[in-house]
Amino acid sequence: MASIASPAAASALADAERAKLDAAIEDLRTGTRVWTGLTIGQRRTLLRRIRAAVVAVAEEWADVAATSKGLEPGHPLRGEEWLSGPYAALVALDAYADTLGALARGASPLDGLKIDEAPGGRVRVHVLPIAPIDRLLLSGYTGEVWLQPGVSAADAVRTAGLGQLARGESGGVGLVLGAGNVTAIPFLDVLYELLAFNRVSLLKVNPTQDVLVPVFERALAPLIGPGMLRIVRGGGDVGGYLTTHPDIDHVHITGSVTTFDAIVWGRGADAAARRSAGEPQLTTPITAELGGVSPIIVVPGEWSDADLRFHAEHVVTMRLYNSGHNCIAGQLMLLSSDWPQREAFLAALRTAYDAAPRRSVWYPNGQASVAAAASAYPGAELSDDGTRLLVHAQGEDAAAIETTEYFAPVLGVVELPGVGQEFVDAAVAHANDRLTGTLGANVLVDPVVQTALGDGFERAMAQLRYGTIAINAWTALGFLTPTCTWGAFPGGTLADAPSGIGVVHNARLLDRVERSVVRGPFRPFPASLSAGNLAAGGRPSVLPKPPWFVTARTGAAVSEGLTRFRMDGNPARLSVTLLQAFGA
């Protein structure tokens, strides 16, 4: 997460440091003129050059990132850094290049995509799968972008392209305060600023990613050379200086709401006075992605033993991926107290939580967050090495875990009464009204129950006020799918932005987005192809356990293999990777 200092602390910067930052911003003023002078075709060519640069540094990127997080060679979770680093960068570059290619031909980025109606009369665009390879590598998974109420299909087609529809206009110089947890985020934020808003960027990396600056500089060299990007290091003093710099036209931050508030309102008594008067210290426009407490709604049904084990591992992955240092992490499971299989599922969950590979709580203050949660819940189950906590809370006792984003391996369970539609509606209301944030919500529901609920289930999903909803999937799929959007549910303001303002990724450059919805198969291969699953309305899939599961034995090899396939398109490499996937 980004950090910021007070203006007073920022003023303590040495003259030489301020001069260096000023020079970088001046370089970017030149870069704005270069960017606005490029044709759509030339911009697409520039993306291809960036892609080649990413391919050249991909292995180093994944290795440096993994090592910096304590994942030494041979660790079973090193694949995380392939997927959330170079893989995410490559698929985004390809998707943006497709969009620019369509615009260069005089077509819409939505040509060829299915557009239909979502609940509440909303328009939705089906953005996954698009290419045949999507149907293989993400078999059984789909993605949709829902637009805000009142946006018509014609509006969607007409406005798709955002800044690229006004190629000669400049969005000025933006400051990107990079995230410190996932290495692709700063890279992707820079791309979105450029393509959605024609805005060049000064990227200040989080100190946790200082070791990756040489990798970023080579991967983004095609932007750095002509002055469309500058990368700087520094702590809160540098951030404080830059956010108040008169030549910065926009700020984008991926971080915590605490940091956001410090940027917008300042700190201490002065900040309170500004809030009361409605006069923020920040006069520059800002967008942000700020995390939150993400729910995992488990809809009761009749699950097999294999279903219980699979989704226990699914929930554990949502919490333990990247050691829980994810705004995308599932933090609070909402479980039916009336589900006959409640105890069986909790037993499977404890087994999976304990069996997941050990790793360090590496993010600054992460272990302190685990300790704070353990202090708030002295009866919680703490692992033998003290690195992960399972909290079972109820009623007012659940307030801390419902309102505190621990950003660490802390998983909560809250039980609600009911089954069927009664439970779904209660869980949706609880998530909306009790949990902090509107970033991502996960829902697990077996096909028999989902089919029986029918339109009632879809209406309930429409009521969930979250920017990404994952049904029988994890919201990370929405994050990694470049044609989906990622960000808070609309409505955040400077005074109240629990998960931020605006969206990123959005490779088709859609305007007036409300949310993304991703859907996956309830059962993996081979159970997904069983007659019973298909007859019940289950999604067919040829995929076994997904490689991003923290319990996938071959996850590291498969994640690297998928990235290398995205690098070179070698079908022989893909065949080997798919065979490895079946060993998960």
Coordinates of C-alpha atoms in Angstrom, one line a residue:
M1 CA 0.0 0.0 0.0
A2 CA 1.2 3.5 -0.8
S3 CA 2.4 5.8 2.0
I4 CA 2.2 9.6 2.3
A5 CA 3.7 12.2 4.6
S6 CA 2.4 15.5 5.7
P7 CA 3.2 18.6 3.7
A8 CA 5.6 19.6 6.5
A9 CA 7.5 16.3 6.2
A10 CA 7.6 16.6 2.4
S11 CA 9.1 20.1 2.7
A12 CA 12.1 18.5 4.5
L13 CA 13.2 16.9 1.2
A14 CA 16.7 18.0 0.2
D15 CA 16.9 20.6 -2.5
A16 CA 18.6 18.1 -4.8
E17 CA 15.8 15.6 -4.4
R18 CA 13.1 18.2 -5.1
A19 CA 15.0 19.3 -8.2
K20 CA 15.2 15.7 -9.4
L21 CA 11.5 15.3 -9.0
D22 CA 10.7 18.6 -10.7
A23 CA 12.9 17.6 -13.6
A24 CA 11.0 14.3 -14.0
I25 CA 7.7 16.2 -14.1
E26 CA 9.1 18.6 -16.7
D27 CA 10.3 15.6 -18.9
L28 CA 6.7 14.3 -18.7
R29 CA 5.4 17.6 -20.1
T30 CA 7.4 16.9 -23.2
G31 CA 6.0 13.3 -23.2
T32 CA 2.4 14.5 -23.3
R33 CA 3.1 16.2 -26.6
V34 CA 4.8 13.0 -27.9
W35 CA 1.8 10.9 -26.9
T36 CA -0.9 13.2 -28.4
G37 CA 1.0 13.2 -31.7
L38 CA 0.9 9.5 -32.1
T39 CA -1.8 7.8 -34.3
I40 CA -3.8 4.9 -32.9
G41 CA -1.7 2.6 -35.0
Q42 CA 1.5 4.0 -33.7
R43 CA 0.2 3.6 -30.1
R44 CA -0.6 0.0 -30.8
T45 CA 2.9 -0.5 -32.1
L46 CA 4.2 1.1 -28.9
L47 CA 2.3 -1.5 -26.9
R48 CA 3.9 -4.3 -28.9
R49 CA 7.3 -2.8 -28.1
I50 CA 6.4 -2.8 -24.4
R51 CA 5.2 -6.4 -24.8
A52 CA 8.6 -7.5 -26.2
A53 CA 10.3 -5.7 -23.3
V54 CA 8.1 -7.6 -20.8
V55 CA 8.9 -10.9 -22.4
A56 CA 12.7 -10.1 -22.1
V57 CA 12.4 -9.4 -18.3
A58 CA 9.6 -11.9 -17.4
E59 CA 11.8 -14.5 -15.7
E60 CA 13.8 -11.9 -13.8
W61 CA 10.5 -10.2 -12.8
A62 CA 9.0 -13.3 -11.3
D63 CA 12.2 -14.4 -9.6
V64 CA 13.0 -11.0 -8.0
A65 CA 9.4 -10.6 -6.8
A66 CA 9.2 -14.2 -5.4
T67 CA 12.6 -13.8 -3.6
S68 CA 11.7 -10.5 -2.2
K69 CA 8.6 -12.1 -0.5
G70 CA 10.6 -14.9 1.0
L71 CA 9.7 -17.5 -1.7
E72 CA 13.1 -19.1 -2.4
P73 CA 13.6 -21.3 -5.5
G74 CA 11.6 -24.5 -5.2
H75 CA 8.9 -23.0 -3.0
P76 CA 5.5 -24.3 -4.2
L77 CA 4.0 -20.8 -4.2
R78 CA 6.5 -19.1 -6.5
G79 CA 3.9 -19.4 -9.3
E80 CA 2.0 -16.6 -7.7
E81 CA 4.6 -14.2 -8.9
W82 CA 4.4 -15.4 -12.5
L83 CA 0.6 -14.9 -12.6
S84 CA 0.4 -11.6 -10.7
G85 CA 3.4 -10.1 -12.4
P86 CA 4.4 -10.8 -16.1
Y87 CA 1.3 -12.9 -16.9
A88 CA -1.0 -10.1 -15.9
A89 CA 1.1 -7.6 -17.8
L90 CA 1.1 -9.7 -21.0
V91 CA -2.6 -10.4 -21.2
A92 CA -3.4 -6.8 -20.5
L93 CA -1.0 -5.6 -23.3
D94 CA -2.6 -8.0 -25.7
A95 CA -6.1 -6.9 -24.8
Y96 CA -5.3 -3.2 -25.1
A97 CA -3.6 -3.9 -28.5
D98 CA -6.8 -5.6 -29.7
T99 CA -8.8 -2.5 -28.6
L100 CA -6.5 -0.1 -30.4
G101 CA -6.5 -2.4 -33.5
A102 CA -10.3 -2.2 -33.6
L103 CA -10.2 1.6 -33.3
A104 CA -7.6 1.9 -36.0
R105 CA -9.9 0.0 -38.3
G106 CA -12.7 2.4 -37.6
A107 CA -14.5 -0.3 -35.6
S108 CA -15.8 -0.4 -32.0
P109 CA -13.9 -2.3 -29.3
L110 CA -17.2 -4.1 -28.7
D111 CA -17.6 -5.5 -32.2
G112 CA -18.0 -9.2 -31.9
L113 CA -18.9 -9.2 -28.2
K114 CA -22.3 -10.3 -26.9
I115 CA -24.2 -7.5 -25.4
D116 CA -27.4 -8.3 -23.5
E117 CA -29.5 -7.3 -20.5
A118 CA -28.5 -7.9 -16.8
P119 CA -31.0 -7.7 -13.9
G120 CA -32.6 -4.3 -13.3
G121 CA -32.5 -3.4 -17.0
R122 CA -28.8 -2.9 -17.0
V123 CA -26.7 -3.5 -20.2
R124 CA -23.9 -6.0 -19.8
V125 CA -21.0 -6.8 -22.1
H126 CA -19.6 -10.4 -22.2
V127 CA -15.8 -10.0 -22.1
L128 CA -14.7 -13.6 -21.3
P129 CA -14.1 -15.8 -23.2
I130 CA -13.2 -13.8 -26.3
A131 CA -10.4 -15.8 -28.0
P132 CA -10.5 -19.5 -28.6
I133 CA -7.5 -19.9 -26.2
D134 CA -9.6 -18.4 -23.4
R135 CA -12.1 -21.3 -23.8
L136 CA -9.3 -23.8 -23.2
L137 CA -7.1 -22.1 -20.6
L138 CA -10.2 -20.8 -18.6
S139 CA -12.6 -23.6 -19.5
G140 CA -15.9 -23.1 -17.7
Y141 CA -15.1 -19.5 -16.7
T142 CA -16.9 -16.4 -18.0
G143 CA -16.8 -12.7 -17.4
E144 CA -19.3 -9.8 -17.8
V145 CA -19.1 -6.0 -17.4
W146 CA -22.3 -4.5 -16.2
L147 CA -22.9 -0.9 -17.1
Q148 CA -24.6 1.6 -14.8
P149 CA -28.4 1.8 -15.0
G150 CA -29.6 4.1 -17.8
V151 CA -26.7 3.3 -20.2
S152 CA -28.0 1.7 -23.4
A153 CA -26.3 -0.8 -25.7
A154 CA -25.9 2.0 -28.3
D155 CA -24.3 4.2 -25.6
A156 CA -21.9 1.5 -24.7
V157 CA -20.8 1.0 -28.3
R158 CA -20.5 4.7 -29.0
T159 CA -18.4 5.5 -26.0
A160 CA -16.1 2.4 -25.9
G161 CA -12.6 3.7 -26.3
L162 CA -12.6 6.5 -23.7
G163 CA -9.5 8.7 -24.3
Q164 CA -8.7 7.0 -27.6
L165 CA -11.8 8.5 -29.1
A166 CA -10.2 11.9 -28.4
R167 CA -6.7 11.0 -29.5
G168 CA -5.4 14.6 -29.8
E169 CA -6.4 15.6 -26.3
S170 CA -4.0 15.4 -23.4
G171 CA -4.9 14.3 -19.8
G172 CA -1.7 16.0 -18.6
V173 CA 0.7 14.5 -16.1
G174 CA -0.5 12.1 -13.5
L175 CA 1.1 10.8 -10.3
V176 CA 0.7 7.0 -9.8
L177 CA 1.4 5.9 -6.2
G178 CA 2.1 2.3 -6.7
A179 CA 0.9 -0.6 -4.6
G180 CA 3.4 -2.5 -2.6
N181 CA 1.8 -6.0 -2.6
V182 CA 1.2 -7.1 -6.2
T183 CA 3.9 -6.4 -8.7
A184 CA 1.7 -6.0 -11.8
I185 CA -0.5 -3.2 -10.2
P186 CA 1.9 -0.3 -10.8
F187 CA 2.5 -1.5 -14.4
L188 CA -1.2 -1.8 -15.1
D189 CA -2.1 1.5 -13.5
V190 CA 0.4 3.3 -15.7
L191 CA -1.1 1.6 -18.8
Y192 CA -4.7 2.5 -17.9
E193 CA -3.8 6.2 -17.2
L194 CA -2.2 6.4 -20.6
L195 CA -4.9 4.6 -22.6
A196 CA -8.1 5.6 -20.8
F197 CA -7.2 9.2 -20.2
N198 CA -4.2 10.1 -22.5
R199 CA -2.3 10.8 -19.3
V200 CA 1.5 10.2 -18.9
S201 CA 2.7 9.2 -15.5
L202 CA 5.2 9.8 -12.8
L203 CA 5.2 6.4 -11.0
K204 CA 6.4 6.4 -7.4
V205 CA 6.9 2.8 -6.4
N206 CA 6.2 1.6 -3.0
P207 CA 9.4 0.9 -1.0
T208 CA 8.5 -2.8 -0.8
Q209 CA 9.0 -2.9 -4.6
D210 CA 12.3 -0.9 -4.8
V211 CA 14.1 -4.1 -5.9
L212 CA 11.9 -4.3 -8.9
V213 CA 12.6 -0.8 -10.2
P214 CA 15.3 -2.0 -12.6
V215 CA 12.8 -4.6 -14.0
F216 CA 10.1 -2.0 -14.4
E217 CA 12.5 0.4 -16.1
R218 CA 13.4 -2.2 -18.7
A219 CA 9.8 -3.5 -19.2
L220 CA 8.5 0.1 -19.6
A221 CA 11.6 1.5 -21.5
P222 CA 9.5 2.2 -24.6
L223 CA 7.5 4.7 -22.5
I224 CA 10.5 6.1 -20.6
G225 CA 12.6 6.9 -23.7
P226 CA 10.2 9.5 -25.2
G227 CA 9.3 11.0 -21.8
M228 CA 5.9 9.3 -21.3
L229 CA 6.9 7.8 -18.0
R230 CA 9.3 8.5 -15.2
I231 CA 9.8 6.1 -12.2
V232 CA 11.0 7.3 -8.8
R233 CA 11.6 5.8 -5.4
G234 CA 10.9 7.2 -2.0
G235 CA 8.8 7.1 1.1
G236 CA 6.0 9.2 2.4
D237 CA 8.1 12.4 2.2
V238 CA 8.4 12.0 -1.6
G239 CA 4.7 11.1 -1.9
G240 CA 3.7 14.1 0.1
Y241 CA 5.8 16.4 -2.1
L242 CA 4.4 15.0 -5.3
T243 CA 0.7 15.0 -4.3
T244 CA 0.8 18.7 -3.6
H245 CA 3.0 19.5 -6.6
P246 CA 1.4 22.3 -8.8
D247 CA 2.3 20.5 -12.0
I248 CA 0.6 17.2 -11.2
D249 CA -2.8 17.1 -12.9
H250 CA -4.2 13.9 -11.4
V251 CA -3.3 11.4 -8.6
H252 CA -4.1 7.7 -8.7
I253 CA -3.4 5.6 -5.6
T254 CA -3.6 1.9 -4.8
G255 CA -3.4 1.7 -1.1
S256 CA -5.3 2.0 2.2
V257 CA -8.1 4.3 3.1
T258 CA -5.9 5.8 5.8
T259 CA -3.3 6.9 3.2
F260 CA -6.1 8.2 0.9
D261 CA -7.5 10.3 3.7
A262 CA -4.1 11.6 4.6
I263 CA -3.6 12.8 1.0
V264 CA -7.1 14.3 0.6
W265 CA -7.6 15.8 4.1
G266 CA -4.2 15.8 5.8
R267 CA -3.7 14.5 9.4
G268 CA -4.6 15.5 12.9
A269 CA -6.9 18.3 14.1
D270 CA -6.4 20.2 10.8
A271 CA -7.8 17.3 8.9
A272 CA -10.8 17.1 11.1
A273 CA -11.5 20.8 10.6
R274 CA -11.1 20.4 6.8
R275 CA -13.6 17.5 6.8
S276 CA -16.1 19.5 8.8
A277 CA -15.8 22.4 6.4
G278 CA -15.8 20.2 3.3
E279 CA -12.5 21.7 2.2
P280 CA -9.9 19.1 1.3
Q281 CA -6.3 20.0 1.2
L282 CA -5.9 18.1 -2.1
T283 CA -7.2 20.2 -5.0
T284 CA -6.0 17.8 -7.7
P285 CA -8.5 15.2 -9.0
I286 CA -7.9 11.7 -7.5
T287 CA -8.9 8.1 -8.2
A288 CA -8.1 5.2 -5.9
E289 CA -8.4 1.5 -5.2
L290 CA -8.4 1.1 -1.4
G291 CA -9.4 -2.5 -0.6
G292 CA -11.9 -3.5 2.0
V293 CA -13.3 -6.5 3.9
S294 CA -14.4 -9.0 1.1
P295 CA -17.1 -11.5 1.9
I296 CA -17.2 -15.2 0.9
I297 CA -20.9 -16.2 0.8
V298 CA -21.4 -19.9 1.1
V299 CA -24.9 -20.9 0.0
P300 CA -26.1 -24.1 1.7
G301 CA -26.8 -27.1 -0.5
E302 CA -26.1 -30.8 -0.7
W303 CA -22.4 -31.1 -1.3
S304 CA -20.3 -34.2 -1.8
D305 CA -17.2 -34.8 0.2
A306 CA -15.2 -33.8 -2.8
D307 CA -17.2 -30.5 -3.1
L308 CA -16.5 -29.8 0.6
R309 CA -12.8 -30.3 0.2
F310 CA -12.5 -28.4 -3.1
H311 CA -14.3 -25.3 -1.8
A312 CA -12.5 -25.4 1.5
E313 CA -9.3 -25.1 -0.5
H314 CA -11.0 -22.4 -2.6
V315 CA -11.8 -20.3 0.5
V316 CA -8.3 -20.9 1.9
T317 CA -6.8 -19.7 -1.4
M318 CA -8.8 -16.5 -1.3
R319 CA -7.3 -15.7 2.1
L320 CA -3.8 -17.1 1.9
Y321 CA -2.7 -16.2 -1.7
N322 CA 0.2 -13.7 -1.3
S323 CA 0.1 -14.4 2.4
G324 CA -3.1 -12.6 2.7
H325 CA -1.5 -9.2 1.6
N326 CA -4.2 -8.6 -1.0
C327 CA -7.0 -6.1 -1.3
I328 CA -8.5 -8.9 -3.3
A329 CA -8.4 -11.4 -0.4
G330 CA -11.6 -12.9 0.9
Q331 CA -11.6 -12.1 4.6
L332 CA -15.1 -13.0 6.0
M333 CA -17.0 -16.2 5.3
L334 CA -20.8 -15.9 5.7
L335 CA -22.1 -19.4 6.5
S336 CA -25.6 -20.7 7.2
S337 CA -26.2 -21.8 10.8
D338 CA -29.0 -24.0 9.4
W339 CA -26.9 -25.9 6.9
P340 CA -26.7 -29.5 7.8
Q341 CA -23.2 -29.7 6.4
R342 CA -22.0 -26.7 8.3
E343 CA -19.7 -28.6 10.6
A344 CA -18.4 -30.8 7.9
F345 CA -17.4 -27.8 5.8
L346 CA -15.8 -26.1 8.8
A347 CA -13.8 -29.2 9.4
A348 CA -12.6 -29.3 5.8
L349 CA -11.8 -25.6 6.0
R350 CA -9.6 -26.1 9.1
T351 CA -7.8 -29.0 7.5
A352 CA -7.1 -27.0 4.3
Y353 CA -6.1 -23.9 6.3
D354 CA -3.6 -25.8 8.3
A355 CA -2.2 -27.9 5.4
A356 CA -1.6 -24.9 3.0
P357 CA 2.2 -24.4 2.4
R358 CA 3.9 -22.2 5.1
R359 CA 5.3 -18.8 4.1
S360 CA 6.3 -15.6 5.8
V361 CA 3.9 -12.8 6.7
W362 CA 6.2 -10.5 4.7
Y363 CA 4.3 -7.2 4.2
P364 CA 5.2 -4.4 6.7
N365 CA 3.1 -4.6 9.8
G366 CA 1.4 -7.8 8.6
Q367 CA 2.4 -9.9 11.6
A368 CA 1.2 -7.0 13.8
S369 CA -2.2 -7.3 12.1
V370 CA -2.3 -11.0 12.9
A371 CA -1.5 -10.2 16.5
A372 CA -4.1 -7.4 16.7
A373 CA -6.8 -9.8 15.4
A374 CA -5.6 -12.5 17.9
S375 CA -5.9 -9.9 20.7
A376 CA -9.4 -8.9 19.6
Y377 CA -10.4 -12.6 19.4
P378 CA -8.6 -14.5 22.1
G379 CA -10.6 -17.6 21.4
A380 CA -9.5 -17.7 17.7
E381 CA -7.5 -20.6 16.3
L382 CA -3.9 -19.6 15.7
S383 CA -1.6 -21.8 13.6
D384 CA 1.4 -23.4 15.3
D385 CA 3.8 -20.9 13.7
G386 CA 1.6 -17.9 14.5
T387 CA 1.2 -16.9 10.9
R388 CA -2.5 -17.5 10.3
L389 CA -5.6 -17.0 12.3
L390 CA -9.2 -18.4 12.0
V391 CA -11.8 -16.3 13.8
H392 CA -15.3 -17.5 14.5
A393 CA -17.4 -14.5 15.6
Q394 CA -21.0 -13.6 16.0
G395 CA -23.2 -10.5 16.5
E396 CA -21.6 -7.4 17.9
D397 CA -18.5 -9.5 18.6
A398 CA -17.9 -9.6 14.8
A399 CA -17.5 -5.9 14.5
A400 CA -13.7 -5.8 14.3
I401 CA -13.4 -8.5 11.6
E402 CA -16.3 -7.0 9.7
T403 CA -14.8 -3.5 9.6
T404 CA -11.0 -3.9 9.7
E405 CA -9.1 -4.9 6.6
Y406 CA -6.4 -7.0 8.2
F407 CA -4.4 -7.3 5.0
A408 CA -2.8 -10.5 6.5
P409 CA -3.7 -14.2 6.9
V410 CA -6.8 -13.6 9.1
L411 CA -9.9 -15.5 8.1
G412 CA -13.3 -14.9 9.8
V413 CA -16.5 -16.9 9.9
V414 CA -19.9 -15.4 10.7
E415 CA -23.1 -17.5 10.7
L416 CA -26.5 -16.3 9.6
P417 CA -29.8 -18.2 9.8
G418 CA -31.7 -19.6 6.8
V419 CA -31.4 -21.6 3.7
G420 CA -32.2 -21.0 0.0
Q421 CA -33.3 -17.5 -1.0
E422 CA -33.8 -16.5 2.6
F423 CA -30.1 -17.1 3.3
V424 CA -28.9 -15.5 0.1
D425 CA -30.9 -12.3 0.7
A426 CA -29.7 -12.2 4.4
A427 CA -26.1 -12.7 3.3
V428 CA -26.3 -10.0 0.6
A429 CA -27.8 -7.5 3.1
H430 CA -25.2 -8.4 5.7
A431 CA -22.3 -7.9 3.2
N432 CA -23.8 -4.6 2.0
D433 CA -24.6 -3.1 5.5
R434 CA -22.1 -4.6 7.9
L435 CA -18.8 -5.0 6.0
T436 CA -16.4 -2.2 5.2
G437 CA -15.7 -1.7 1.5
T438 CA -17.3 -2.4 -1.9
L439 CA -14.4 -3.9 -3.8
G440 CA -15.1 -7.6 -4.3
A441 CA -17.5 -10.3 -3.1
N442 CA -17.3 -14.1 -3.6
V443 CA -20.3 -16.4 -3.8
L444 CA -20.2 -20.3 -3.7
V445 CA -23.4 -22.0 -4.8
D446 CA -24.0 -25.5 -6.1
P447 CA -25.8 -25.8 -9.5
V448 CA -28.9 -27.5 -8.0
V449 CA -29.6 -24.6 -5.6
Q450 CA -28.7 -21.9 -8.1
T451 CA -31.0 -23.4 -10.7
A452 CA -33.8 -23.7 -8.1
L453 CA -33.4 -20.0 -7.1
G454 CA -33.4 -18.9 -10.7
D455 CA -34.1 -15.2 -11.2
G456 CA -34.1 -14.7 -7.4
F457 CA -30.4 -15.5 -7.3
E458 CA -29.6 -13.1 -10.1
R459 CA -31.6 -10.4 -8.5
A460 CA -29.7 -10.9 -5.2
M461 CA -26.4 -10.6 -7.1
A462 CA -27.6 -7.4 -8.6
Q463 CA -28.2 -6.1 -5.0
L464 CA -24.6 -6.8 -3.9
R465 CA -22.9 -3.4 -3.9
Y466 CA -19.4 -4.6 -5.0
G467 CA -17.3 -3.7 -7.9
T468 CA -16.5 -7.3 -8.8
I469 CA -18.6 -10.3 -7.9
A470 CA -17.3 -13.8 -8.4
I471 CA -19.7 -16.7 -8.5
N472 CA -18.1 -20.1 -8.0
A473 CA -14.8 -18.3 -8.6
W474 CA -12.5 -15.9 -6.8
T475 CA -12.6 -12.2 -7.6
A476 CA -8.9 -12.5 -8.5
L477 CA -10.1 -13.9 -11.8
G478 CA -11.8 -10.6 -12.4
F479 CA -8.5 -8.8 -11.5
L480 CA -6.5 -10.9 -13.9
T481 CA -8.9 -10.7 -16.7
P482 CA -7.9 -7.5 -18.5
T483 CA -11.3 -7.0 -20.2
C484 CA -13.0 -7.0 -16.9
T485 CA -12.9 -3.9 -14.7
W486 CA -11.4 -3.6 -11.2
G487 CA -12.4 -1.1 -8.7
A488 CA -15.0 0.0 -6.1
F489 CA -18.7 0.0 -6.6
P490 CA -19.7 3.4 -7.9
G491 CA -20.5 6.1 -5.4
G492 CA -17.2 6.8 -3.6
T493 CA -16.5 10.4 -2.7
L494 CA -13.6 12.3 -1.2
A495 CA -15.4 12.2 2.2
D496 CA -16.4 8.5 2.0
A497 CA -14.5 6.2 -0.3
P498 CA -14.1 2.9 1.6
S499 CA -12.8 1.1 -1.4
G500 CA -11.9 4.0 -3.7
I501 CA -13.1 5.9 -6.7
G502 CA -13.0 4.8 -10.3
V503 CA -11.9 1.6 -12.1
V504 CA -8.7 0.3 -13.8
H505 CA -7.9 -2.5 -16.3
N506 CA -11.0 -2.3 -18.5
A507 CA -9.2 -3.1 -21.7
R508 CA -12.2 -2.5 -23.9
L509 CA -12.2 1.0 -22.4
L510 CA -15.9 1.0 -21.4
D511 CA -17.5 4.1 -20.0
R512 CA -19.9 4.3 -17.0
V513 CA -19.1 0.9 -15.6
E514 CA -21.0 -0.4 -12.6
R515 CA -19.3 -3.7 -11.9
S516 CA -17.8 -6.9 -13.3
V517 CA -19.2 -10.4 -12.7
V518 CA -17.1 -13.5 -13.2
R519 CA -18.5 -17.0 -13.0
G520 CA -16.8 -20.4 -12.7
P521 CA -17.6 -24.1 -12.5
F522 CA -18.8 -25.3 -9.1
R523 CA -16.9 -28.6 -9.7
P524 CA -13.5 -29.1 -11.4
F525 CA -12.7 -31.8 -13.9
P526 CA -13.6 -34.6 -14.0
A527 CA -16.6 -34.1 -11.7
S528 CA -17.6 -31.1 -13.8
L529 CA -18.4 -33.4 -16.7
S530 CA -20.4 -35.9 -14.8
A531 CA -24.0 -36.6 -15.9
G532 CA -25.3 -35.5 -12.5
N533 CA -23.5 -32.1 -12.6
L534 CA -24.5 -31.3 -16.1
A535 CA -28.1 -32.4 -15.6
A536 CA -28.3 -30.0 -12.6
G537 CA -27.1 -27.1 -14.7
G538 CA -23.5 -27.2 -13.6
R539 CA -20.8 -25.7 -15.9
P540 CA -18.7 -28.1 -17.8
S541 CA -15.0 -27.6 -17.5
V542 CA -11.9 -29.6 -18.5
L543 CA -9.8 -27.9 -15.9
P544 CA -8.7 -29.7 -12.7
K545 CA -7.7 -27.7 -9.6
P546 CA -6.8 -24.1 -10.8
P547 CA -3.1 -23.3 -10.6
W548 CA -3.7 -20.3 -8.4
F549 CA -5.0 -22.6 -5.6
V550 CA -2.4 -22.5 -2.8
T551 CA -3.0 -26.3 -2.5
A552 CA -2.2 -27.0 -6.2
R553 CA 0.9 -29.3 -6.1
T554 CA 1.9 -28.3 -9.6
G555 CA 0.8 -24.7 -9.3
A556 CA 4.2 -23.1 -9.6
A557 CA 5.1 -25.1 -12.8
V558 CA 1.7 -24.5 -14.4
S559 CA 1.7 -20.8 -13.6
E560 CA 5.2 -20.4 -15.1
G561 CA 4.2 -22.5 -18.1
L562 CA 1.0 -20.5 -18.8
T563 CA 3.1 -17.2 -18.7
R564 CA 5.7 -18.6 -21.0
F565 CA 2.9 -19.7 -23.4
R566 CA 1.6 -16.2 -23.4
M567 CA 5.1 -15.0 -24.2
D568 CA 5.7 -17.1 -27.2
G569 CA 2.5 -19.0 -28.1
N570 CA 4.4 -22.3 -28.4
P571 CA 1.7 -25.1 -28.6
A572 CA 4.2 -27.7 -27.5
R573 CA 5.0 -25.7 -24.3
L574 CA 1.2 -25.4 -23.7
S575 CA 0.7 -29.2 -24.0
V576 CA 3.4 -29.9 -21.4
T577 CA 1.8 -27.2 -19.1
L578 CA -1.7 -28.7 -19.5
L579 CA -0.3 -32.2 -18.6
Q580 CA 1.3 -30.6 -15.5
A581 CA -2.1 -29.1 -14.6
F582 CA -3.7 -32.5 -14.4
G583 CA -1.2 -33.4 -11.7
A584 CA -2.5 -30.6 -9.4

